[in-house]
mmCIF file of C-alpha atoms (C1' of nucleotides) in Angstrom:
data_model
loop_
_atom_site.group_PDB
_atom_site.id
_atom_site.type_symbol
_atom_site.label_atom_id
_atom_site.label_comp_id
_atom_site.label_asym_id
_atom_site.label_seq_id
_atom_site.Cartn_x
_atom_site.Cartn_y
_atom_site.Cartn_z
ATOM 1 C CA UNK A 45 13.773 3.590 -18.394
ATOM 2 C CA UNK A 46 17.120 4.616 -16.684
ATOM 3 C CA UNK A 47 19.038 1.597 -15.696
ATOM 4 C CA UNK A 48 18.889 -2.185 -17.296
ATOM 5 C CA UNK A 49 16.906 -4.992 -15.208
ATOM 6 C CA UNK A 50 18.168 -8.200 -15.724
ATOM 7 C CA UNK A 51 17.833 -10.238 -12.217
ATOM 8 C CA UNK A 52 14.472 -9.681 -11.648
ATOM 9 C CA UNK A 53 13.203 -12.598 -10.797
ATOM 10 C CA UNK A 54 16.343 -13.308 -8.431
ATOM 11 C CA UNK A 55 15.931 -10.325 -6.882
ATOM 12 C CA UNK A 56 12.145 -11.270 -5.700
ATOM 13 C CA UNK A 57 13.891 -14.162 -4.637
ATOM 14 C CA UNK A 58 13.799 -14.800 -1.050
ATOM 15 C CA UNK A 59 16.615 -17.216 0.571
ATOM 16 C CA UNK A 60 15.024 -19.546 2.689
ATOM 17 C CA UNK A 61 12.012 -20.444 1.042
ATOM 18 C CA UNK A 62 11.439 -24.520 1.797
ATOM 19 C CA UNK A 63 9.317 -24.794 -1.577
ATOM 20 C CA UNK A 64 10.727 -24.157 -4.839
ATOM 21 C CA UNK A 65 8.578 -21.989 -6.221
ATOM 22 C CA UNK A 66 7.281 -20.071 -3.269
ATOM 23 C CA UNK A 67 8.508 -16.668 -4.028
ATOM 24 C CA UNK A 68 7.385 -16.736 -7.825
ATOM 25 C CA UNK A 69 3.988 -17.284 -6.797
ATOM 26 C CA UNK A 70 3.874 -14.840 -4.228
ATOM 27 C CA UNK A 71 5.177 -12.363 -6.636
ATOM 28 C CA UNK A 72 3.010 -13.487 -9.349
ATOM 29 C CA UNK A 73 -0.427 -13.022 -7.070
ATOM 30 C CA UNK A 74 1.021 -9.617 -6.054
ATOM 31 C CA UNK A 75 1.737 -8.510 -9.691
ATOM 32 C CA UNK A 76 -1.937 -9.991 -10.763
ATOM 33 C CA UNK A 77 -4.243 -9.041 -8.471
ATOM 34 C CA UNK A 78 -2.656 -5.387 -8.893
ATOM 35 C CA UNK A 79 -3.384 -5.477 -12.191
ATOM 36 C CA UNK A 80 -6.883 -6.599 -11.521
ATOM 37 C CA UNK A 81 -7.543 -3.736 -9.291
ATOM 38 C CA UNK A 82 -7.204 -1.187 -11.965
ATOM 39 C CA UNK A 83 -10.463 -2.591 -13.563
ATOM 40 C CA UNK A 84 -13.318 -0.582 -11.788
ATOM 41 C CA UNK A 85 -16.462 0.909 -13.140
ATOM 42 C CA UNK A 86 -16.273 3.966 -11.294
ATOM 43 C CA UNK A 87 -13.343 6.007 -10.827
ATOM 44 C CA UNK A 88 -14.725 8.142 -8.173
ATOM 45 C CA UNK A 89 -14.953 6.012 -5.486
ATOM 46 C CA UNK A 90 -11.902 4.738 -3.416
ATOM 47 C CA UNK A 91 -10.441 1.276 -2.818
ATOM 48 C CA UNK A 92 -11.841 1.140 0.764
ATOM 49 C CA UNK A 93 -14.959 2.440 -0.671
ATOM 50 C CA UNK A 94 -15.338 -0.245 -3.089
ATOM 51 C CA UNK A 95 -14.069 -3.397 -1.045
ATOM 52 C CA UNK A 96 -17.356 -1.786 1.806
ATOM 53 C CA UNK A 97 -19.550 -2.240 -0.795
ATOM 54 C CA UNK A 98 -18.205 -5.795 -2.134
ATOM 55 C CA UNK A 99 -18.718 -7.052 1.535
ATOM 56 C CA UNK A 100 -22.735 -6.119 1.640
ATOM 57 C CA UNK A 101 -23.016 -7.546 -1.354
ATOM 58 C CA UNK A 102 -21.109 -11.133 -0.325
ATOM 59 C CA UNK A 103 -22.448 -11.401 3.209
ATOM 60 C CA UNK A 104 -25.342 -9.385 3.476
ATOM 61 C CA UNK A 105 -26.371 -6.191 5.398
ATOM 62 C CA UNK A 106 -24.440 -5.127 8.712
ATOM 63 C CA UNK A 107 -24.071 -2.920 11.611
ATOM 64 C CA UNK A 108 -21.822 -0.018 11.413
ATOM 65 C CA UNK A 109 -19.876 -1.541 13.609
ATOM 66 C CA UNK A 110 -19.801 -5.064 12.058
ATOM 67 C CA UNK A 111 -19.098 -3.668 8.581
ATOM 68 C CA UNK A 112 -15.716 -1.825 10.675
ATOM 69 C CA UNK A 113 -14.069 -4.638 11.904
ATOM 70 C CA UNK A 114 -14.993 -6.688 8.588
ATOM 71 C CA UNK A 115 -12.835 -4.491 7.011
ATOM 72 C CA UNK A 116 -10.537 -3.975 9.598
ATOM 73 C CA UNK A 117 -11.124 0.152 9.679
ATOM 74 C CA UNK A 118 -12.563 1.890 12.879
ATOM 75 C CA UNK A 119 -16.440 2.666 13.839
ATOM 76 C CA UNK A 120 -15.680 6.777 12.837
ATOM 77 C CA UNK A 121 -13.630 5.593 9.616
ATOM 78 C CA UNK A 122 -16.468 3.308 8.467
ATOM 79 C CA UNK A 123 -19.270 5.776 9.486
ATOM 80 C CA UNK A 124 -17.507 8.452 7.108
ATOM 81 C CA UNK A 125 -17.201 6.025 4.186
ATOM 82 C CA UNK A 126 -20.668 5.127 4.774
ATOM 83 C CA UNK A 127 -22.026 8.642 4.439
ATOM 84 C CA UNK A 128 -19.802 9.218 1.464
ATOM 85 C CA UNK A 129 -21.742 6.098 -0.356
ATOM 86 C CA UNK A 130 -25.484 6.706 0.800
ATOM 87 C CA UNK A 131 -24.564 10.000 -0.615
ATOM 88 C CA UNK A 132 -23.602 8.328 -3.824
ATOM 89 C CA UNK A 133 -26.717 6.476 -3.900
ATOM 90 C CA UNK A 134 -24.803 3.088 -3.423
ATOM 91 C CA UNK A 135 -26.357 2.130 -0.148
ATOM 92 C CA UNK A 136 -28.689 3.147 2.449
ATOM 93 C CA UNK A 137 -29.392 2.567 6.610
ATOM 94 C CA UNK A 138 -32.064 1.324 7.756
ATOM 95 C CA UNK A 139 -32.867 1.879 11.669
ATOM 96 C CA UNK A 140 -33.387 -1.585 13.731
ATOM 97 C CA UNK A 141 -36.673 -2.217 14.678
ATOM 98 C CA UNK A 142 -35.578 -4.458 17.869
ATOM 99 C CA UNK A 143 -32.243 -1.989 18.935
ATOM 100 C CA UNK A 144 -32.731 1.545 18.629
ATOM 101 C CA UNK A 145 -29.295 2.073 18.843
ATOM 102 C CA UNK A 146 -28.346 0.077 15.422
ATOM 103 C CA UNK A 147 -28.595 0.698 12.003
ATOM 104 C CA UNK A 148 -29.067 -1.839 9.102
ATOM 105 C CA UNK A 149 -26.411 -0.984 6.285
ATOM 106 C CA UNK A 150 -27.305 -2.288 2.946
ATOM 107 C CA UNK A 151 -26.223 -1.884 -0.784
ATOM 108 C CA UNK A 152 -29.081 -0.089 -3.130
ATOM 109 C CA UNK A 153 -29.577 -1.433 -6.924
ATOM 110 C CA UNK A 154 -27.433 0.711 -7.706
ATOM 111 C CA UNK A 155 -24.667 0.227 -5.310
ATOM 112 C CA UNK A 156 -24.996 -3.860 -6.485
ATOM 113 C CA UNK A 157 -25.260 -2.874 -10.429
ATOM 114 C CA UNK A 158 -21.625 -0.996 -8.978
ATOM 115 C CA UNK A 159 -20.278 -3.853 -7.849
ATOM 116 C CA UNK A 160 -21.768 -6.262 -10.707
ATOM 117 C CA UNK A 161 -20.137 -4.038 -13.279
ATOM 118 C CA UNK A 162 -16.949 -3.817 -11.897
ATOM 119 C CA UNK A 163 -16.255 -7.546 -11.109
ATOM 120 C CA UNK A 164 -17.586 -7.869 -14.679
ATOM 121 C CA UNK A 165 -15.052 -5.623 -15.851
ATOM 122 C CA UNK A 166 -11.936 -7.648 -14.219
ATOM 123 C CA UNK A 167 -13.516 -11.101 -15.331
ATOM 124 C CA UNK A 168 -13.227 -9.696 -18.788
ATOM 125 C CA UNK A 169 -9.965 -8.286 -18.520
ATOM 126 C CA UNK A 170 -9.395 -12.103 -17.377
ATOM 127 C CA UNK A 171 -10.873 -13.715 -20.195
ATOM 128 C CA UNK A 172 -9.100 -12.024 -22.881
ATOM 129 C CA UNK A 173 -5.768 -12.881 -21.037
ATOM 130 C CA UNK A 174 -7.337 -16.511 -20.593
ATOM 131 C CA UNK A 175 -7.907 -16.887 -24.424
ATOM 132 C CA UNK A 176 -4.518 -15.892 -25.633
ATOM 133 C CA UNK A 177 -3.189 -18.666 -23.983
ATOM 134 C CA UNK A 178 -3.125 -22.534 -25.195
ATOM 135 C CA UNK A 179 -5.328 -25.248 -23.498
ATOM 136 C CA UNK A 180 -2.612 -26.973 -21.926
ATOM 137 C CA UNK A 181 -1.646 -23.661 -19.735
ATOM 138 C CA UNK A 182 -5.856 -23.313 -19.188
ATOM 139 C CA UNK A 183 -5.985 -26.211 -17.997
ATOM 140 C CA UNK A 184 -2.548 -25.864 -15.269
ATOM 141 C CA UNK A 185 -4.343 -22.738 -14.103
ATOM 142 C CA UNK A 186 -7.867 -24.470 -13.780
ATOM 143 C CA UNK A 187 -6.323 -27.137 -11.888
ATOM 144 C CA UNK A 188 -4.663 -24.660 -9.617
ATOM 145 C CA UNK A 189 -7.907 -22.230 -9.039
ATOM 146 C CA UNK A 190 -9.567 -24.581 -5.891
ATOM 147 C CA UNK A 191 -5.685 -25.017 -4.314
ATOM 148 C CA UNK A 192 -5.190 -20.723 -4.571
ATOM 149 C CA UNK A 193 -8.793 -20.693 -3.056
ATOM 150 C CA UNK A 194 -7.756 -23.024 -0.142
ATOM 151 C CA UNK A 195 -4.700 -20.498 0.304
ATOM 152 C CA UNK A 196 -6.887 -17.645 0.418
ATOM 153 C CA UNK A 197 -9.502 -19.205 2.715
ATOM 154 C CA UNK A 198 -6.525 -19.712 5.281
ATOM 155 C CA UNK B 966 -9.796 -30.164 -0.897
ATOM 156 C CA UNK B 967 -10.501 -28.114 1.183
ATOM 157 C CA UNK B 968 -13.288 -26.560 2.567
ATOM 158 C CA UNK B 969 -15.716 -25.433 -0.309
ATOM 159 C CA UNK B 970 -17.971 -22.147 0.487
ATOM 160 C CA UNK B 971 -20.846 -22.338 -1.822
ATOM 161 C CA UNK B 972 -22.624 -19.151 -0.970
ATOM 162 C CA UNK B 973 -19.280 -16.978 -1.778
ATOM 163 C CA UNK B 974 -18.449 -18.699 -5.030
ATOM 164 C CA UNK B 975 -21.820 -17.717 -6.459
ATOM 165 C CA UNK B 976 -21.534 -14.283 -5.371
ATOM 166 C CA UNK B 977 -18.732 -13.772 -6.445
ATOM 167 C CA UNK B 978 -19.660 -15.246 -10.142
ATOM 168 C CA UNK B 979 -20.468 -12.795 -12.775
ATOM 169 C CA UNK B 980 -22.533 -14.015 -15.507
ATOM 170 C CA UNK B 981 -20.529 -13.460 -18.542
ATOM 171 C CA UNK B 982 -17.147 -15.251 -18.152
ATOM 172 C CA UNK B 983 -16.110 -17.048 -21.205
ATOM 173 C CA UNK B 984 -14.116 -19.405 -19.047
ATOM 174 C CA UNK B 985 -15.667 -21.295 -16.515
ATOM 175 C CA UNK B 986 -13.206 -20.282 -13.629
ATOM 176 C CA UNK B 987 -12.379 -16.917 -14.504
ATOM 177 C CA UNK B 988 -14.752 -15.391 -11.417
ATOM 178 C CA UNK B 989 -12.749 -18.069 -9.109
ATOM 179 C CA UNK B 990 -9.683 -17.303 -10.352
ATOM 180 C CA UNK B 991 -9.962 -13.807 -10.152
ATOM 181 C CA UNK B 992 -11.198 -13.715 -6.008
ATOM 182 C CA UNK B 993 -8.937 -16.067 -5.033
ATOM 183 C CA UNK B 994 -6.085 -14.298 -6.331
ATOM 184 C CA UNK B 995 -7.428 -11.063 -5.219
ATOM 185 C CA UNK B 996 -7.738 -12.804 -1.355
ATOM 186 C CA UNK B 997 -4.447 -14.119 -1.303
ATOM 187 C CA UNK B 998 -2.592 -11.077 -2.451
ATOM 188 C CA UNK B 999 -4.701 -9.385 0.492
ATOM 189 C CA UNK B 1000 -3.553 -12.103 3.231
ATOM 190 C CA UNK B 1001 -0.110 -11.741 1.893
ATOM 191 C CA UNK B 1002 0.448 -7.882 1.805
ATOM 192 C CA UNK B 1003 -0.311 -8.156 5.733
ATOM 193 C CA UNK B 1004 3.194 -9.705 6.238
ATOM 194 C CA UNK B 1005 5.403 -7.549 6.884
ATOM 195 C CA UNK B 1006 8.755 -6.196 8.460
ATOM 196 C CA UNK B 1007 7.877 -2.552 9.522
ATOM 197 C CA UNK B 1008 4.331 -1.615 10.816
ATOM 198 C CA UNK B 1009 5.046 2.462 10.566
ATOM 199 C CA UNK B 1010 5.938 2.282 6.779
ATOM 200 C CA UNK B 1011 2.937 2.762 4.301
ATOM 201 C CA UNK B 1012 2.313 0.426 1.530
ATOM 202 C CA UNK B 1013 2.882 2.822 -1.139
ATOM 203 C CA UNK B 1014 6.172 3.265 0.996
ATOM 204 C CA UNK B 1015 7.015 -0.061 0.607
ATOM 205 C CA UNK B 1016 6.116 -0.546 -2.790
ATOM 206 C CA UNK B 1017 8.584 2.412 -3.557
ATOM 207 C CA UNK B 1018 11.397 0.768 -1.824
ATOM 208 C CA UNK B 1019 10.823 -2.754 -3.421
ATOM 209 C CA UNK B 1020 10.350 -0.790 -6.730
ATOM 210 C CA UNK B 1021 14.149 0.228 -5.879
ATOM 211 C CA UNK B 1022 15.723 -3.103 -4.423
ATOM 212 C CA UNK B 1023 14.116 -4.801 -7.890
ATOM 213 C CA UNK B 1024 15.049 -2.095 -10.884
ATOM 214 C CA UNK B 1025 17.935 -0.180 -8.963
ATOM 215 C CA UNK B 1026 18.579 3.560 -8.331
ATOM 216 C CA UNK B 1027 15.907 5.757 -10.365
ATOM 217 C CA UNK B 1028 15.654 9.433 -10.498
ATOM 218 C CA UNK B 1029 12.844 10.916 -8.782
ATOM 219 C CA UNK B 1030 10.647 11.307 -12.078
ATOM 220 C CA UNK B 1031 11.182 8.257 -13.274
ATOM 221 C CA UNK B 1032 10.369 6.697 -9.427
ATOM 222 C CA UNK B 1033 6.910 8.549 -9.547
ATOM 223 C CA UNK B 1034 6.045 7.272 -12.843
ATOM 224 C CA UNK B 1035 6.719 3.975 -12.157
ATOM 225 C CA UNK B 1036 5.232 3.783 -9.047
ATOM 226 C CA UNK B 1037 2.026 5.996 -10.963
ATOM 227 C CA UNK B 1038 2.186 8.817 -8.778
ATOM 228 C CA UNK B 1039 2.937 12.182 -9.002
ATOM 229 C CA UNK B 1040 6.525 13.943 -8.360
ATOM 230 C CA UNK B 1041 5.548 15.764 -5.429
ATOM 231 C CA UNK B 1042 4.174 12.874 -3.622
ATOM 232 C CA UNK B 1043 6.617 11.007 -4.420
ATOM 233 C CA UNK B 1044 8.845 13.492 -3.119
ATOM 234 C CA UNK B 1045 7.422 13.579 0.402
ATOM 235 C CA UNK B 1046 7.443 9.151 -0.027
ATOM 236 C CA UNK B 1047 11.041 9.531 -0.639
ATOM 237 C CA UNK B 1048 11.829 12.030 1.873
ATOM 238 C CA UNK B 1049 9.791 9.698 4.651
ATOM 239 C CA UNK B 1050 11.991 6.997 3.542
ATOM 240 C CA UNK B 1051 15.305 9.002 3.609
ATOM 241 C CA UNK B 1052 14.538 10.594 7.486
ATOM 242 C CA UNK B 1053 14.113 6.803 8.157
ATOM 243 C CA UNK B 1054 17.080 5.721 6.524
ATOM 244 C CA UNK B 1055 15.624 3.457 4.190
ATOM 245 C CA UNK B 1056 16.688 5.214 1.384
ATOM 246 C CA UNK B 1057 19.730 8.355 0.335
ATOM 247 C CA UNK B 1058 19.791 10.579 -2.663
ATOM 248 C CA UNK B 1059 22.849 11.117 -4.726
ATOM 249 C CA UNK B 1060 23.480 14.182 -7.208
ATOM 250 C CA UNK B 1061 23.785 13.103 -10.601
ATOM 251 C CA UNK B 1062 27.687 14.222 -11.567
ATOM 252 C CA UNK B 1063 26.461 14.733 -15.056
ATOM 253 C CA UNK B 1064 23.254 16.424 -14.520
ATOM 254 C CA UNK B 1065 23.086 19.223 -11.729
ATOM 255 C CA UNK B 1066 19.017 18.889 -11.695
ATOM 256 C CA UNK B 1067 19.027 15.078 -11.407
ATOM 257 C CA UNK B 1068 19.138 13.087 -8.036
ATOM 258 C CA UNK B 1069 20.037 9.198 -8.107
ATOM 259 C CA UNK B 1070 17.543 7.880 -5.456
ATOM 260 C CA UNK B 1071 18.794 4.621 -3.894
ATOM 261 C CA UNK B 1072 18.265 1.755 -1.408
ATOM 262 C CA UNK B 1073 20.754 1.774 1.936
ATOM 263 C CA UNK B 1074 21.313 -1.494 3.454
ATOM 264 C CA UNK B 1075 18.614 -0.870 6.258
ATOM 265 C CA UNK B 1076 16.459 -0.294 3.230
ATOM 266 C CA UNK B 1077 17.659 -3.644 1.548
ATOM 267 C CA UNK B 1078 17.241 -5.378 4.766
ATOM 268 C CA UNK B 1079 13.662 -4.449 5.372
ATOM 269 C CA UNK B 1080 12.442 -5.709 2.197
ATOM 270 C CA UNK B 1081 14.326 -8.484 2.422
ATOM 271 C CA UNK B 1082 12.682 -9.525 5.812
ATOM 272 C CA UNK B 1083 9.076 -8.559 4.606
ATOM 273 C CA UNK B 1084 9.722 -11.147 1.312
ATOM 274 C CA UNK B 1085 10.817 -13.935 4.091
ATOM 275 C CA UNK B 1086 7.932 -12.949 6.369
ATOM 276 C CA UNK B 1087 5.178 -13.268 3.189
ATOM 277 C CA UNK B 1088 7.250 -16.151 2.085
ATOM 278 C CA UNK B 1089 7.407 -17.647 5.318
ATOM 279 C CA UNK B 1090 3.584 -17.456 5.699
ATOM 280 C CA UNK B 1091 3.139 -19.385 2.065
ATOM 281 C CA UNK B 1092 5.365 -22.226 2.521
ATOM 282 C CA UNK B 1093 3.561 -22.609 6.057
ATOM 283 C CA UNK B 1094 0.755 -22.927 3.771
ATOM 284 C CA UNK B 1095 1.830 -25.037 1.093
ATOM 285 C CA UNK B 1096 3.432 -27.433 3.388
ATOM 286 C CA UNK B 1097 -0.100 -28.287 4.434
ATOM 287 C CA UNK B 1098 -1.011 -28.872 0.921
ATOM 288 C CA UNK B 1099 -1.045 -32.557 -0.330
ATOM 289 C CA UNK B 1100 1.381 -33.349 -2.902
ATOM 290 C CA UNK B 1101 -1.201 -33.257 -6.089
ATOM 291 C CA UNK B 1102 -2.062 -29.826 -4.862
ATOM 292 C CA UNK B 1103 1.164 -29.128 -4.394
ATOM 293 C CA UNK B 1104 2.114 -30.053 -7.765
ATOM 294 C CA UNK B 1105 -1.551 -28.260 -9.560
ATOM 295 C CA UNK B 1106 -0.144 -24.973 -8.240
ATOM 296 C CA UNK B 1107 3.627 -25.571 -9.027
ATOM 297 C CA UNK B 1108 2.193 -26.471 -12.568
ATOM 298 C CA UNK B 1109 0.221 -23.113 -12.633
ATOM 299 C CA UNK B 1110 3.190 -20.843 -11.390
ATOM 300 C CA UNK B 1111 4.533 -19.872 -14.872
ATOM 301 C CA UNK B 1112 1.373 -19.451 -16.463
ATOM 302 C CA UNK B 1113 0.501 -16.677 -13.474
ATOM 303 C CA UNK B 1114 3.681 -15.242 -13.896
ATOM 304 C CA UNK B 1115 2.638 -14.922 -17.509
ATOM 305 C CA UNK B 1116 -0.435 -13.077 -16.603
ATOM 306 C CA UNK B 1117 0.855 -10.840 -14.153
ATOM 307 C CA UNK B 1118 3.273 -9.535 -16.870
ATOM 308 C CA UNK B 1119 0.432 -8.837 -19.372
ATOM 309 C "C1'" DT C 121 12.402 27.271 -23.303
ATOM 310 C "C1'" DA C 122 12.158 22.739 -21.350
ATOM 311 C "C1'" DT C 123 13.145 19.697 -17.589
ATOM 312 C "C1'" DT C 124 14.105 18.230 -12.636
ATOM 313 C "C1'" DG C 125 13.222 18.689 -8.215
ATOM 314 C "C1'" DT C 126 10.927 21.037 -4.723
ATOM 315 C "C1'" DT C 127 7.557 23.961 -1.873
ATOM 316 C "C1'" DA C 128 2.722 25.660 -0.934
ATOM 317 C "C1'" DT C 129 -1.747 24.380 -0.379
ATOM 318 C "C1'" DA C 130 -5.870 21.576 -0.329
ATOM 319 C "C1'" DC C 131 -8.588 17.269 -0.258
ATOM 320 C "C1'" DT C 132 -9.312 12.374 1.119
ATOM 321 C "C1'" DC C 133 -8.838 8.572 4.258
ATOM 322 C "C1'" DT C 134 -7.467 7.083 8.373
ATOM 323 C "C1'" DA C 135 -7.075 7.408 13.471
ATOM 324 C "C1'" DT C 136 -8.148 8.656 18.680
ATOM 325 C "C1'" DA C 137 -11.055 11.033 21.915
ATOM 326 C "C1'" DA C 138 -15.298 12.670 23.292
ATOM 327 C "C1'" DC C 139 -20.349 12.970 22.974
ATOM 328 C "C1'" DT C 140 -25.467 11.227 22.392
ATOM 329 C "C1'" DA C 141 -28.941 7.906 22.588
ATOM 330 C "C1'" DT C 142 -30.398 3.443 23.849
ATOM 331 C "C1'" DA C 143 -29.983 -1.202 26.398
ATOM 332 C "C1'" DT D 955 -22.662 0.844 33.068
ATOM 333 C "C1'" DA D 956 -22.055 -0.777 28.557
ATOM 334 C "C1'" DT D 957 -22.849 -0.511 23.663
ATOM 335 C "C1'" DA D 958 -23.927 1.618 18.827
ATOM 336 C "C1'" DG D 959 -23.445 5.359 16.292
ATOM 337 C "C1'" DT D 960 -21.746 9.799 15.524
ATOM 338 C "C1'" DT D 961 -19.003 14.281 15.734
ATOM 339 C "C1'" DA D 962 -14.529 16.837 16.477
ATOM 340 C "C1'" DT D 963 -10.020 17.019 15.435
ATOM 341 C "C1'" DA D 964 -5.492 15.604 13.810
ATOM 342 C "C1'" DG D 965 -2.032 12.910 11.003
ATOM 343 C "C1'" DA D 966 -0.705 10.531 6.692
ATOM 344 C "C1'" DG D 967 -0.857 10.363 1.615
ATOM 345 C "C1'" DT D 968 -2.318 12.145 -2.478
ATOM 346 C "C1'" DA D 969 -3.131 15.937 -5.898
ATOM 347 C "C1'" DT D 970 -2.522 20.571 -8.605
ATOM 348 C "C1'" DA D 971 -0.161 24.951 -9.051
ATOM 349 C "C1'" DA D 972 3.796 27.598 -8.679
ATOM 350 C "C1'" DC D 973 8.776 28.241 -8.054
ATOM 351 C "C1'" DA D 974 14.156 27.597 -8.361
ATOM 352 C "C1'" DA D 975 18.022 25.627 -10.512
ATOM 353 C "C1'" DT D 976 19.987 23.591 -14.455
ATOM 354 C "C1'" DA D 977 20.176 22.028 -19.476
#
DNA sequence: TATTGTTATACTCTATAACTATA
DNA sequence: TATAGTTATAGAGTATAACAATA
């Protein structure tokens, strides 16, 4: 590369953090779930794409509208990713029987085998980095999974 | 701890983890990183933007090239990026003495500042969270920190 | 000739505003 | 009138191809 890094770590440094290690984590979860990202099992479809279909397939089918703020896009930003996956094959609407105004959005086998396959991808990308290291840093990280999901719950 | 959510958990399991909380691991960290990229100093910069600018403030000046590598994009969009960031002040280019083709692309101090604040902010919104951690959580995750820091550099 | 930076052009994803159908 | 979905249009951000200046 072109210059020498040696302060990285101070540089993510922040100054008035009140916990010690508050800015290596933060980095650290950054750095990770970057990493994690770049597993996917299909190249084609976009990030927003992808995290759309990940939410029908954790909580079920929505409304356009629902889906939207779920994912914090607008109605006419959702509708186009929408159309872009039901033309993929990856989900379909379904009109409401009680509203004729709403439509049920829901993930085909083939939009779940999407998702499956890519979460399997990043668990194994996970493993392997799991297995190289030795019990006593497995079992740190085990013991630190349910307090990181707390965080994320927050 | 805290709050459990059942139904999530098992969705977000795939079946073929070697380690038992490799599926856990892997959302969590992927939902925190989320929360924590929404902290931040300037709404009207992108994240790719940002990224480019903390890129700098970590590694120092880079030439364009070697910028849109790093950052995995290509040299004309990292072009328009850096000229964005320049028109905002974020960032100047300098001519390479030695090398009439080459341009030394580095922070300003507004650029400096503004990650700086966006580290506190995210920083900020973690130790909030940790503070509200018992101690033996506290500790779990302290205990965890270098072994995520060793993944995130795999 | 090869490399660095840049411009030209096009495609995707996002947004706001306006329209249609239904409640 | 209000709400759900959609269409029209425009603004970022990205890409590939082509060009100018320098090595």
């Amino acid at each position: 590369m072109s210059t020498s890094t040696p302060a990285i770590a101070s540089a993510a440094r922040t100054a008035d953090s009140a916990h010690p290690a508050t800015a290596e984590l933060r980095s650290a979860v950054a750095r990770l779930a970057r990493r994690l990202r770049a597993e996917r099992a299909d190249d084609t479809i976009s990030d927003g794409q992808f995290s759309a279909l990940a939410h029908l397939k954790m909580y079920g089918p929505h409304s356009l509208t629902e889906l939207a703020e779920r994912e914090r896009v607008t109605a006419p930003s959702m509708n186009r990713t929408v159309n872009c996956l039901q033309e993929a094959g990856y989900l379909e609407r379904v009109n409401d029987p009680d509203d004729g105004r709403r439509v049920s959005i829901r993930l085909t086998a083939a939009g779940r085998d999407l998702i499956d396959e890519t979460l399997r991808r990043r668990d194994a990308w996970l493993d392997a980095a799991l297995d190289e290291l030795d019990a006593s840093d497995r079992a740190a990280l085990a013991a630190a999974v349910p307090v990181l999901q707390h965080l994320a719950a927050r």
